PDB file of C-alpha atoms and ligand atoms in Angstrom:
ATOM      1  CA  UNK A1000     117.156 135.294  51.040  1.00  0.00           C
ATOM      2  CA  UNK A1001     114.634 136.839  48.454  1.00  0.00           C
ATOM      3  CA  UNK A1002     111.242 137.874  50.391  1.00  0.00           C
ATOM      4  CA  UNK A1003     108.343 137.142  49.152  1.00  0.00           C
ATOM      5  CA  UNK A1004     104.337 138.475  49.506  1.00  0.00           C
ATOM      6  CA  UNK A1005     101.582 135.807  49.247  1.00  0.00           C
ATOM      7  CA  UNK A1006      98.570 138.123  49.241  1.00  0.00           C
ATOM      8  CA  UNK A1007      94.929 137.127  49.435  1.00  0.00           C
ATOM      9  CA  UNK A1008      91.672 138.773  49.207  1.00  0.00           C
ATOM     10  CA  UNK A1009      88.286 138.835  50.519  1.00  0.00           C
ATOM     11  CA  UNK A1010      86.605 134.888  51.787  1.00  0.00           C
ATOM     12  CA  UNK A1011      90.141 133.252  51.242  1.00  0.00           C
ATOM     13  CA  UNK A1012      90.182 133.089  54.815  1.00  0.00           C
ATOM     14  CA  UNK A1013      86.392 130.737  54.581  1.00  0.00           C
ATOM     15  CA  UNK A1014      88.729 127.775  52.468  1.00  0.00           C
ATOM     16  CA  UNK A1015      87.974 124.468  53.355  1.00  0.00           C
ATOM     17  CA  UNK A1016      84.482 125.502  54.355  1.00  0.00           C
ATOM     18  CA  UNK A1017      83.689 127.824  51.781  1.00  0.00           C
ATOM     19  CA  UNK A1018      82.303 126.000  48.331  1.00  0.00           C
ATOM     20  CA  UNK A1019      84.469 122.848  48.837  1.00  0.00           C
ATOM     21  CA  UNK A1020      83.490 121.818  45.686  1.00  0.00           C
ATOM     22  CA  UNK A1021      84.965 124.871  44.412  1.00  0.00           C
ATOM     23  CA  UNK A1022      87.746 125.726  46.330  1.00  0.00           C
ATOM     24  CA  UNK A1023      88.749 121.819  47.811  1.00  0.00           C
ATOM     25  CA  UNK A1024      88.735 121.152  51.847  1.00  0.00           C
ATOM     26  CA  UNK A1025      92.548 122.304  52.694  1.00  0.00           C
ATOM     27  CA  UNK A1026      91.822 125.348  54.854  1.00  0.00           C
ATOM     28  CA  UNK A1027      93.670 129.095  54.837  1.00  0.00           C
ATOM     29  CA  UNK A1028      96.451 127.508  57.322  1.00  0.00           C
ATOM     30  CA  UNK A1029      97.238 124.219  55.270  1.00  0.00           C
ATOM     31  CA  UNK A1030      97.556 126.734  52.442  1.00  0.00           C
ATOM     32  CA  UNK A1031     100.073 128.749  54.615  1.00  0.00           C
ATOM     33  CA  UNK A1032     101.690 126.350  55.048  1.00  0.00           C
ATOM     34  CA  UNK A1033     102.063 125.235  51.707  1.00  0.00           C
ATOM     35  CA  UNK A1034     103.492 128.141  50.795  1.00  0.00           C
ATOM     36  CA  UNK A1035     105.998 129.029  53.477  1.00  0.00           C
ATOM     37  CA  UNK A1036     107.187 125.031  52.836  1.00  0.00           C
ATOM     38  CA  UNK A1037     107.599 125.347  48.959  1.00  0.00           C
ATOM     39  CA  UNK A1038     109.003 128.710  50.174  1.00  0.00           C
ATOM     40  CA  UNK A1039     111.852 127.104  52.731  1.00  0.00           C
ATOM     41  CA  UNK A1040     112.332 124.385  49.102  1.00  0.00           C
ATOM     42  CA  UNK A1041     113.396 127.476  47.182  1.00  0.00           C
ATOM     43  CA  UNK A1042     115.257 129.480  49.350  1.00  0.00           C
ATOM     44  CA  UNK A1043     112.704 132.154  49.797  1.00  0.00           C
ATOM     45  CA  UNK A1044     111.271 133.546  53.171  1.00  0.00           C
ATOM     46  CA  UNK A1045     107.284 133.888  52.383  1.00  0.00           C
ATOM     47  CA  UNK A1046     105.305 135.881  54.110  1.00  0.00           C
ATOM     48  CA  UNK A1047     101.232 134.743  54.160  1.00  0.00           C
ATOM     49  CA  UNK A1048      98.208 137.608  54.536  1.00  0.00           C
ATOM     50  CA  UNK A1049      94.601 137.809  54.250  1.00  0.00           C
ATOM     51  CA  UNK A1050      92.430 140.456  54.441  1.00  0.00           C
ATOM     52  CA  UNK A1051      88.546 141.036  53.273  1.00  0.00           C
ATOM     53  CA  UNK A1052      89.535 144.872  53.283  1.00  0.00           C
ATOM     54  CA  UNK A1053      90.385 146.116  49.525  1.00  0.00           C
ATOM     55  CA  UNK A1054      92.362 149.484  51.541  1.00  0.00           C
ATOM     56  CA  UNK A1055      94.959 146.898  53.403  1.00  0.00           C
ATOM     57  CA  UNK A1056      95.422 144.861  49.969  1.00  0.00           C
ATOM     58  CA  UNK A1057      95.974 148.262  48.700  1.00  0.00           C
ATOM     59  CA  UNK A1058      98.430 148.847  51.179  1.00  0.00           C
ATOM     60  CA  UNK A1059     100.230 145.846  51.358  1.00  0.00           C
ATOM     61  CA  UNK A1060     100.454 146.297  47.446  1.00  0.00           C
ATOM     62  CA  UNK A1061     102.579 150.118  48.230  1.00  0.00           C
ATOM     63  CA  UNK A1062     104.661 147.972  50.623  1.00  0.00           C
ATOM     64  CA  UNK A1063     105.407 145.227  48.650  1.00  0.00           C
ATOM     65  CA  UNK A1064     106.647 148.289  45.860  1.00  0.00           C
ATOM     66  CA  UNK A1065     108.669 149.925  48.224  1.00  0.00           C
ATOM     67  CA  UNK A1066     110.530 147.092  48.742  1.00  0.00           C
ATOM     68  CA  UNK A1067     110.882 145.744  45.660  1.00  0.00           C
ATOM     69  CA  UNK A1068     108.756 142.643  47.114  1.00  0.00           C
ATOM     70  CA  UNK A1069     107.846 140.057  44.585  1.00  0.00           C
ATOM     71  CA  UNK A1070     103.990 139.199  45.252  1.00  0.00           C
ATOM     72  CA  UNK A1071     101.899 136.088  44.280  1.00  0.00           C
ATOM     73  CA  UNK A1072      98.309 137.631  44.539  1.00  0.00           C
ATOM     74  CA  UNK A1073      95.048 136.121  44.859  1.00  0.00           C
ATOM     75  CA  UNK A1074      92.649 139.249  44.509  1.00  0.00           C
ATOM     76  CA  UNK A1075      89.565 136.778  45.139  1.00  0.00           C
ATOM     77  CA  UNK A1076      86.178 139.095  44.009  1.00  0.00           C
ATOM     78  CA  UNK A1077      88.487 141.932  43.594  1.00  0.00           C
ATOM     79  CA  UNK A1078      89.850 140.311  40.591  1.00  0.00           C
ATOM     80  CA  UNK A1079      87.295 141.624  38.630  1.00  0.00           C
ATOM     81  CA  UNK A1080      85.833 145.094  39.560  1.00  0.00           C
ATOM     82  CA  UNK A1081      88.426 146.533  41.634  1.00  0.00           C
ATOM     83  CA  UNK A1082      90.690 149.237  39.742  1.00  0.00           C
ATOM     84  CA  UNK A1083      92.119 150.465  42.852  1.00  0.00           C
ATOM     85  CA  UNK A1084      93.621 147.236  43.367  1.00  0.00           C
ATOM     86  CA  UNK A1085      94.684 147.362  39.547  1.00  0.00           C
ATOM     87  CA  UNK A1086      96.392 150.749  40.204  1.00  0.00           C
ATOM     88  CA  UNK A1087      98.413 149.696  43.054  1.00  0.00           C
ATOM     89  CA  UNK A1088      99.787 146.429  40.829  1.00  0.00           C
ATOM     90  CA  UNK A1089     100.625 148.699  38.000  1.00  0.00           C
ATOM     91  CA  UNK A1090     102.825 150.567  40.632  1.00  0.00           C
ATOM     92  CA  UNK A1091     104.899 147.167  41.195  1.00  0.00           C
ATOM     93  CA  UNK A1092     108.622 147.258  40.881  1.00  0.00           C
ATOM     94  CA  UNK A1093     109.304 143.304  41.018  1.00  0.00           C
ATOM     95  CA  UNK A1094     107.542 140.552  39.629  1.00  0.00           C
ATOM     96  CA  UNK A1095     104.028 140.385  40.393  1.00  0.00           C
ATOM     97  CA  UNK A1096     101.483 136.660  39.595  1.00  0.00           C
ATOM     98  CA  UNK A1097      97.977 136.924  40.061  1.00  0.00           C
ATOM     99  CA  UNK A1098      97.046 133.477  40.985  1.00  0.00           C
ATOM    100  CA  UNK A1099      93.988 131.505  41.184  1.00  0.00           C
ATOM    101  CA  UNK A1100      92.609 128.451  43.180  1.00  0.00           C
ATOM    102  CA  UNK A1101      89.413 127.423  40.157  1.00  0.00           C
ATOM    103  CA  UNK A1102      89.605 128.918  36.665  1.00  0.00           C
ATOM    104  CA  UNK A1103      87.494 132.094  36.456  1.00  0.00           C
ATOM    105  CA  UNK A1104      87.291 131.566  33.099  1.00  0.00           C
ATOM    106  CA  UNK A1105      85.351 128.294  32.983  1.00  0.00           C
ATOM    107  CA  UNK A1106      82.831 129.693  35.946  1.00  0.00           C
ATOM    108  CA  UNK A1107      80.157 132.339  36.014  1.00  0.00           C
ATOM    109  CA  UNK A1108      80.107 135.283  33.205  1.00  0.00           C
ATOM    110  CA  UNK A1109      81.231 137.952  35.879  1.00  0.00           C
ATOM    111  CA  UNK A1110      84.328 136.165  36.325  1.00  0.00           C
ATOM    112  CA  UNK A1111      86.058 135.959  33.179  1.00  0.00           C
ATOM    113  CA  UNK A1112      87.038 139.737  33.233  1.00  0.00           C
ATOM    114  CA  UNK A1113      90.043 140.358  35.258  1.00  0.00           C
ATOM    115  CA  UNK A1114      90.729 144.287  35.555  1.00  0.00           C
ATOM    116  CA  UNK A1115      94.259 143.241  36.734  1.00  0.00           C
ATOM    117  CA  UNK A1116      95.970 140.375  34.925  1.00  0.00           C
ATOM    118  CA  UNK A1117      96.799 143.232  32.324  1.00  0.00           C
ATOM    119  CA  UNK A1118      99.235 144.970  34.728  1.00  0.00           C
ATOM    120  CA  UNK A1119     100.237 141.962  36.059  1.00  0.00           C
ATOM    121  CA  UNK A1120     103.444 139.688  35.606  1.00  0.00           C
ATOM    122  CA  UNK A1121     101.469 136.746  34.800  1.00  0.00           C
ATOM    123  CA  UNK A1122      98.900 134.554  35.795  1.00  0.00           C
ATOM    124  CA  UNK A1123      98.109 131.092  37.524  1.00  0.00           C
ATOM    125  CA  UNK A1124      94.545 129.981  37.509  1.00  0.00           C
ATOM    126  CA  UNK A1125      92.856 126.364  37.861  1.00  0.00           C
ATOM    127  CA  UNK A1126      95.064 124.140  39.653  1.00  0.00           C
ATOM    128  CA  UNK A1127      93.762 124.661  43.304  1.00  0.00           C
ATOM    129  CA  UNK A1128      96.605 125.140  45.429  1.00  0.00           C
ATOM    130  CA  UNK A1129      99.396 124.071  43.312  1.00  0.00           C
ATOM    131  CA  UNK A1130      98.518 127.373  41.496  1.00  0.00           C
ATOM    132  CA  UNK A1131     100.988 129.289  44.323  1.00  0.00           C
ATOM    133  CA  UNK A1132     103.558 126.774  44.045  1.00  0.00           C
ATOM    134  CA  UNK A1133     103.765 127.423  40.421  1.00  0.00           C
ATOM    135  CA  UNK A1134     103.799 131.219  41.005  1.00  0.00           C
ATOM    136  CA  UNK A1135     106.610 130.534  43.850  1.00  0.00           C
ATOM    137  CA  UNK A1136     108.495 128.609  40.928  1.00  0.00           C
ATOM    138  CA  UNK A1137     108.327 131.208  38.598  1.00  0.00           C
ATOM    139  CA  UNK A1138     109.437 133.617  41.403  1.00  0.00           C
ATOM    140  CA  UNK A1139     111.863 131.835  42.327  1.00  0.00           C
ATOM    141  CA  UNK A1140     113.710 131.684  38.752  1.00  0.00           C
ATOM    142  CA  UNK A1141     112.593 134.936  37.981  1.00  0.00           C
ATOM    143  CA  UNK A1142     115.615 138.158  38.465  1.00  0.00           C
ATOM    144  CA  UNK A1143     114.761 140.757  40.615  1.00  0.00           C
TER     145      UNK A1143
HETATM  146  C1  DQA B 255      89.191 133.059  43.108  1.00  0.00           C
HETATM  147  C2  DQA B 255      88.205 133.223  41.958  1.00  0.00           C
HETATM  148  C3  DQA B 255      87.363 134.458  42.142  1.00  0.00           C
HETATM  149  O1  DQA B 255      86.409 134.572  41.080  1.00  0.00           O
HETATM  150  C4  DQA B 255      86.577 134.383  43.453  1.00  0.00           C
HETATM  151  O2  DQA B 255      85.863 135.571  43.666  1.00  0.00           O
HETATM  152  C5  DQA B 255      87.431 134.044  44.612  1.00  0.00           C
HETATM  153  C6  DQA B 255      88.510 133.061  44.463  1.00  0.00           C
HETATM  154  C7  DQA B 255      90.000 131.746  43.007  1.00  0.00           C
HETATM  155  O3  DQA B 255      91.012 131.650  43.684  1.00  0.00           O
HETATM  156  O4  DQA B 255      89.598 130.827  42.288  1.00  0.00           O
HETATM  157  O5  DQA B 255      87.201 134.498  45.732  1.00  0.00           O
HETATM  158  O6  DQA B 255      90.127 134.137  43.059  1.00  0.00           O
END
């Protein structure tokens, strides 16, 4: 069974409660759970993280290289100022979708640069949740 990383960054953890009218009112867990089901759909095992700490993205990001992981990544704030984040993507050695719950690109000037959808696979943005089932998708009937 192909493995899978579901990696997400700082305040992901605050969903639900965080800017519902942003971000909807499903919480972190329903979104685990979201994923490990469309996960058990496809026939991949998904594994579900959060941290606020840009070092364990980072190393989760060297992990998911070593193994070859494919990773759907929300980088959250990171997205757009963090090129240590965009240095460990470029160092990916299996598909790699940055995903996102709004679209950055219809919000707030900051947010419409991304310093990593460039290294990238591909990106998911503006469909709330559904935006990691579409990245699982592509995963999923994506080689390697
Ligand atoms: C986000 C968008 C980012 O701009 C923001 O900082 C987040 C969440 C999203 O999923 O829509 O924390 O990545």
């Amino acid at each position: 069974m192909k493995n899978v990383l579901v990696l997400n960054g700082p305040n992901l953890s605050r969903l639900g409660t965080r800017e519902p009218d942003v971000y909807g009112a499903q919480t972190f867990d329903d979104l685990a759970h979201l994923c490990r089901e469309t996960g058990r759909e496809l026939g991949l095992h998904v594994d579900v993280r959060q941290t606020d700490d840009e070092a364990e993205l980072v190393h989760w990001l060297h992990e998911a290289a070593d193994g070859r992981t494919p990773v759907v990544l929300n980088p959250a704030a990171f997205t757009h100022y963090s090129y240590a984040l965009r240095d460990a993507i470029a160092q990916k050695t299996a598909p790699l979708i940055e995903v996102h719950i709004s679209n950055p690109s219809a919000r707030e000037e900051f947010r419409h640069t991304s310093v990593v959808s460039a290294v990238a696979t591909g990106t998911i943005a503006g469909f709330g949740l559904q935006s990691y089932v579409l990245a699982l998708r592509a995963i999923a009937d994506t080689d390697g």
